Each structure stands twice: as structure tokens, then as C-alpha cells.
mmCIF file of N, CA, C and O in Angstrom:
data_model
loop_
_atom_site.group_PDB
_atom_site.id
_atom_site.type_symbol
_atom_site.label_atom_id
_atom_site.label_comp_id
_atom_site.label_asym_id
_atom_site.label_seq_id
_atom_site.Cartn_x
_atom_site.Cartn_y
_atom_site.Cartn_z
ATOM 1 N N UNK A 1 19.839 -25.003 4.068
ATOM 2 C CA UNK A 1 19.092 -24.792 4.488
ATOM 3 C C UNK A 1 18.391 -23.558 4.094
ATOM 4 O O UNK A 1 18.115 -22.215 4.254
ATOM 5 N N UNK A 2 16.954 -23.517 4.083
ATOM 6 C CA UNK A 2 16.201 -22.640 3.253
ATOM 7 C C UNK A 2 14.939 -22.546 4.335
ATOM 8 O O UNK A 2 13.879 -23.811 4.501
ATOM 9 N N UNK A 3 14.118 -21.857 4.166
ATOM 10 C CA UNK A 3 12.421 -21.396 4.684
ATOM 11 C C UNK A 3 11.981 -20.396 4.066
ATOM 12 O O UNK A 3 12.405 -19.626 3.299
ATOM 13 N N UNK A 4 10.741 -20.809 3.932
ATOM 14 C CA UNK A 4 9.015 -19.905 2.853
ATOM 15 C C UNK A 4 8.672 -19.249 3.794
ATOM 16 O O UNK A 4 8.810 -19.231 5.016
ATOM 17 N N UNK A 5 9.597 -17.267 3.834
ATOM 18 C CA UNK A 5 8.199 -16.964 4.974
ATOM 19 C C UNK A 5 7.149 -15.879 4.326
ATOM 20 O O UNK A 5 6.995 -15.890 2.555
ATOM 21 N N UNK A 6 6.063 -15.201 4.667
ATOM 22 C CA UNK A 6 5.458 -14.361 4.079
ATOM 23 C C UNK A 6 6.017 -12.739 3.784
ATOM 24 O O UNK A 6 5.210 -12.378 2.560
ATOM 25 N N UNK A 7 6.739 -12.521 4.670
ATOM 26 C CA UNK A 7 7.246 -11.178 4.910
ATOM 27 C C UNK A 7 7.977 -10.880 4.611
ATOM 28 O O UNK A 7 9.133 -11.090 5.668
ATOM 29 N N UNK A 8 8.845 -11.310 3.665
ATOM 30 C CA UNK A 8 10.218 -10.693 4.144
ATOM 31 C C UNK A 8 11.159 -9.639 4.482
ATOM 32 O O UNK A 8 11.544 -10.066 5.682
ATOM 33 N N UNK A 9 10.305 -9.001 4.113
ATOM 34 C CA UNK A 9 11.063 -7.097 4.554
ATOM 35 C C UNK A 9 10.535 -7.235 5.807
ATOM 36 O O UNK A 9 11.401 -7.586 7.352
ATOM 37 N N UNK A 10 9.776 -7.775 6.807
ATOM 38 C CA UNK A 10 9.740 -8.233 8.571
ATOM 39 C C UNK A 10 10.305 -8.981 8.940
ATOM 40 O O UNK A 10 10.325 -9.197 10.425
ATOM 41 N N UNK A 11 10.252 -10.735 8.052
ATOM 42 C CA UNK A 11 11.248 -11.174 8.832
ATOM 43 C C UNK A 11 12.742 -10.911 9.050
ATOM 44 O O UNK A 11 13.695 -11.469 9.731
ATOM 45 N N UNK A 12 13.859 -10.426 8.163
ATOM 46 C CA UNK A 12 14.819 -9.493 8.135
ATOM 47 C C UNK A 12 14.881 -8.657 9.373
ATOM 48 O O UNK A 12 16.598 -8.283 9.913
ATOM 49 N N UNK A 13 14.092 -7.891 9.683
ATOM 50 C CA UNK A 13 13.426 -6.741 10.477
ATOM 51 C C UNK A 13 13.972 -6.922 11.155
ATOM 52 O O UNK A 13 13.243 -7.365 12.692
ATOM 53 N N UNK A 14 15.028 -6.193 12.477
ATOM 54 C CA UNK A 14 15.437 -6.814 13.302
ATOM 55 C C UNK A 14 14.637 -6.429 15.337
ATOM 56 O O UNK A 14 13.828 -5.246 14.647
ATOM 57 N N UNK A 15 14.357 -7.598 15.639
ATOM 58 C CA UNK A 15 13.303 -6.998 16.716
ATOM 59 C C UNK A 15 13.783 -5.683 17.530
ATOM 60 O O UNK A 15 12.785 -5.304 18.525
ATOM 61 N N UNK A 16 14.414 -6.063 18.244
ATOM 62 C CA UNK A 16 15.736 -5.221 18.880
ATOM 63 C C UNK A 16 16.835 -4.436 18.775
ATOM 64 O O UNK A 16 17.373 -5.571 18.217
ATOM 65 N N UNK A 17 17.198 -3.786 19.145
ATOM 66 C CA UNK A 17 18.856 -3.689 19.233
ATOM 67 C C UNK A 17 20.027 -4.374 19.550
ATOM 68 O O UNK A 17 21.033 -5.503 19.474
ATOM 69 N N UNK A 18 19.079 -5.084 20.268
ATOM 70 C CA UNK A 18 20.101 -6.375 21.103
ATOM 71 C C UNK A 18 20.126 -7.481 20.112
ATOM 72 O O UNK A 18 20.574 -8.326 20.383
ATOM 73 N N UNK A 19 18.823 -7.745 19.671
ATOM 74 C CA UNK A 19 18.791 -9.331 19.326
ATOM 75 C C UNK A 19 18.694 -8.840 17.747
ATOM 76 O O UNK A 19 17.951 -9.274 17.171
ATOM 77 N N UNK A 20 20.454 -8.346 16.955
ATOM 78 C CA UNK A 20 20.657 -8.190 15.269
ATOM 79 C C UNK A 20 20.494 -9.719 14.380
ATOM 80 O O UNK A 20 21.318 -10.235 14.895
ATOM 81 N N UNK A 21 20.001 -9.415 13.422
ATOM 82 C CA UNK A 21 19.939 -10.740 12.005
ATOM 83 C C UNK A 21 20.637 -9.802 11.432
ATOM 84 O O UNK A 21 20.059 -9.231 10.644
ATOM 85 N N UNK A 22 22.296 -10.250 11.728
ATOM 86 C CA UNK A 22 22.863 -9.250 10.312
ATOM 87 C C UNK A 22 22.777 -10.421 8.994
ATOM 88 O O UNK A 22 22.877 -11.625 8.476
ATOM 89 N N UNK A 23 22.456 -9.781 8.396
ATOM 90 C CA UNK A 23 21.744 -10.130 6.518
ATOM 91 C C UNK A 23 23.366 -10.421 6.062
ATOM 92 O O UNK A 23 23.744 -9.651 6.046
ATOM 93 N N UNK A 24 23.947 -11.549 5.412
ATOM 94 C CA UNK A 24 24.908 -11.953 4.484
ATOM 95 C C UNK A 24 25.426 -10.719 3.288
ATOM 96 O O UNK A 24 26.348 -10.523 3.057
ATOM 97 N N UNK A 25 23.945 -10.558 2.569
ATOM 98 C CA UNK A 25 23.749 -9.617 1.701
ATOM 99 C C UNK A 25 22.576 -9.141 1.422
ATOM 100 O O UNK A 25 21.697 -9.240 2.069
ATOM 101 N N UNK A 26 22.936 -8.204 1.083
ATOM 102 C CA UNK A 26 20.683 -7.274 0.766
ATOM 103 C C UNK A 26 20.058 -8.976 0.098
ATOM 104 O O UNK A 26 20.456 -9.708 -0.561
ATOM 105 N N UNK A 27 18.997 -8.155 0.222
ATOM 106 C CA UNK A 27 17.752 -9.700 -0.893
ATOM 107 C C UNK A 27 17.498 -8.328 -1.967
ATOM 108 O O UNK A 27 17.158 -7.774 -2.323
ATOM 109 N N UNK A 28 17.273 -10.434 -2.627
ATOM 110 C CA UNK A 28 17.398 -9.957 -4.013
ATOM 111 C C UNK A 28 16.318 -10.380 -4.880
ATOM 112 O O UNK A 28 15.599 -11.747 -4.014
ATOM 113 N N UNK A 29 16.036 -10.350 -5.652
ATOM 114 C CA UNK A 29 14.415 -10.480 -6.219
ATOM 115 C C UNK A 29 15.251 -10.724 -8.022
ATOM 116 O O UNK A 29 16.112 -11.004 -8.556
ATOM 117 N N UNK A 30 15.152 -12.550 -7.390
ATOM 118 C CA UNK A 30 14.982 -13.755 -8.597
ATOM 119 C C UNK A 30 13.889 -13.424 -9.622
ATOM 120 O O UNK A 30 12.943 -14.139 -9.392
ATOM 121 N N UNK A 31 14.423 -12.487 -10.781
ATOM 122 C CA UNK A 31 13.559 -13.323 -12.225
ATOM 123 C C UNK A 31 12.046 -12.881 -11.636
ATOM 124 O O UNK A 31 11.188 -13.242 -12.144
ATOM 125 N N UNK A 32 11.447 -11.843 -11.311
ATOM 126 C CA UNK A 32 10.416 -11.280 -10.485
ATOM 127 C C UNK A 32 8.939 -12.779 -9.800
ATOM 128 O O UNK A 32 8.025 -12.619 -10.015
ATOM 129 N N UNK A 33 10.148 -14.063 -9.407
ATOM 130 C CA UNK A 33 9.319 -15.693 -8.919
ATOM 131 C C UNK A 33 9.211 -15.595 -8.047
ATOM 132 O O UNK A 33 8.682 -15.995 -6.774
ATOM 133 N N UNK A 34 10.629 -14.987 -6.981
ATOM 134 C CA UNK A 34 11.083 -15.203 -5.932
ATOM 135 C C UNK A 34 11.886 -14.038 -5.334
ATOM 136 O O UNK A 34 12.768 -13.286 -6.147
ATOM 137 N N UNK A 35 11.767 -12.877 -3.739
ATOM 138 C CA UNK A 35 13.291 -12.431 -3.304
ATOM 139 C C UNK A 35 13.196 -13.349 -2.838
ATOM 140 O O UNK A 35 12.830 -14.436 -2.173
ATOM 141 N N UNK A 36 14.962 -13.569 -2.173
ATOM 142 C CA UNK A 36 15.998 -14.015 -1.320
ATOM 143 C C UNK A 36 16.866 -13.433 -0.320
ATOM 144 O O UNK A 36 17.404 -12.316 -0.980
ATOM 145 N N UNK A 37 17.595 -13.763 0.343
ATOM 146 C CA UNK A 37 18.158 -12.825 1.497
ATOM 147 C C UNK A 37 19.084 -13.997 2.092
ATOM 148 O O UNK A 37 18.285 -15.528 2.466
ATOM 149 N N UNK A 38 20.293 -14.222 2.404
ATOM 150 C CA UNK A 38 20.736 -15.216 3.059
ATOM 151 C C UNK A 38 20.790 -15.019 4.892
ATOM 152 O O UNK A 38 21.437 -13.846 4.355
ATOM 153 N N UNK A 39 20.912 -15.267 6.155
ATOM 154 C CA UNK A 39 21.568 -14.336 7.135
ATOM 155 C C UNK A 39 22.400 -15.847 8.292
ATOM 156 O O UNK A 39 22.387 -16.973 7.537
ATOM 157 N N UNK A 40 22.861 -15.382 9.123
ATOM 158 C CA UNK A 40 23.369 -16.068 9.185
ATOM 159 C C UNK A 40 22.342 -15.648 11.018
ATOM 160 O O UNK A 40 21.579 -15.471 11.926
ATOM 161 N N UNK A 41 21.838 -17.302 11.485
ATOM 162 C CA UNK A 41 20.613 -18.211 12.394
ATOM 163 C C UNK A 41 21.869 -18.127 13.961
ATOM 164 O O UNK A 41 23.235 -18.309 13.857
ATOM 165 N N UNK A 42 22.062 -18.410 14.504
ATOM 166 C CA UNK A 42 22.168 -17.667 16.189
ATOM 167 C C UNK A 42 22.880 -19.324 16.603
ATOM 168 O O UNK A 42 24.115 -18.367 17.203
ATOM 169 N N UNK A 43 22.678 -19.840 15.645
ATOM 170 C CA UNK A 43 23.712 -21.678 16.003
ATOM 171 C C UNK A 43 25.166 -21.178 15.184
ATOM 172 O O UNK A 43 25.872 -21.740 15.083
ATOM 173 N N UNK A 44 25.399 -19.762 14.214
ATOM 174 C CA UNK A 44 26.160 -19.804 12.914
ATOM 175 C C UNK A 44 25.570 -20.055 11.897
ATOM 176 O O UNK A 44 26.336 -20.073 10.777
ATOM 177 N N UNK A 45 24.995 -21.199 11.494
ATOM 178 C CA UNK A 45 24.816 -21.542 10.484
ATOM 179 C C UNK A 45 24.084 -20.991 9.812
ATOM 180 O O UNK A 45 23.850 -19.747 9.980
ATOM 181 N N UNK A 46 24.522 -20.722 8.230
ATOM 182 C CA UNK A 46 23.858 -20.094 7.792
ATOM 183 C C UNK A 46 22.233 -20.488 6.066
ATOM 184 O O UNK A 46 21.838 -22.048 5.895
ATOM 185 N N UNK A 47 21.366 -19.813 7.249
ATOM 186 C CA UNK A 47 19.738 -19.972 6.498
ATOM 187 C C UNK A 47 19.341 -19.023 5.215
ATOM 188 O O UNK A 47 20.103 -17.950 5.261
ATOM 189 N N UNK A 48 18.660 -19.662 3.696
ATOM 190 C CA UNK A 48 18.162 -19.073 3.005
ATOM 191 C C UNK A 48 17.018 -18.802 3.512
ATOM 192 O O UNK A 48 16.085 -19.886 3.959
ATOM 193 N N UNK A 49 16.819 -17.706 3.937
ATOM 194 C CA UNK A 49 14.706 -17.272 3.801
ATOM 195 C C UNK A 49 14.187 -16.708 2.329
ATOM 196 O O UNK A 49 15.079 -15.797 1.425
ATOM 197 N N UNK A 50 13.246 -16.954 1.826
ATOM 198 C CA UNK A 50 12.399 -16.571 0.244
ATOM 199 C C UNK A 50 11.506 -15.736 0.717
ATOM 200 O O UNK A 50 10.028 -17.350 1.473
ATOM 201 N N UNK A 51 10.581 -15.579 -0.400
ATOM 202 C CA UNK A 51 9.582 -14.766 -0.213
ATOM 203 C C UNK A 51 9.142 -14.721 -2.267
ATOM 204 O O UNK A 51 9.653 -14.423 -2.966
ATOM 205 N N UNK A 52 7.675 -16.126 -1.914
ATOM 206 C CA UNK A 52 7.109 -16.315 -3.579
ATOM 207 C C UNK A 52 6.687 -14.573 -3.902
ATOM 208 O O UNK A 52 5.445 -14.521 -3.350
ATOM 209 N N UNK A 53 6.240 -14.340 -4.961
ATOM 210 C CA UNK A 53 6.162 -13.149 -5.902
ATOM 211 C C UNK A 53 4.921 -13.963 -6.349
ATOM 212 O O UNK A 53 4.308 -13.026 -7.198
ATOM 213 N N UNK A 54 4.260 -14.824 -6.756
ATOM 214 C CA UNK A 54 3.656 -16.217 -7.383
ATOM 215 C C UNK A 54 2.263 -16.046 -6.754
ATOM 216 O O UNK A 54 2.321 -16.527 -6.133
#
């Protein structure tokens, strides 16, 4: 499952210490076309977030 976001840094920043969203890997820049990262959602599902750079 993947979702496009407008600001990847803001979306992966935890809103508070009690609600940490653990990124499974660092944010990756893919050929200057988009940036992406994988996070584990609240139900334990792995979700890809990406931000278009074009």
C-alpha cells in the first residue's frame, strides 16, 4: 500500500514522543523523481509514503 504526501519530512516526523512512527528505513531519493520511505502503520501494516519531486 502506498500514499503520496505533499511533505514527506513533515509526515514522518512524530507528533509527540508518545506517538512515534518508526520508519523502517531512511528516506530515499529515487533518481530525483520522488522521495520515499516505509513506515509501520498502527495496525502493524507496512505502508510506503512518497513525495513527487517533479
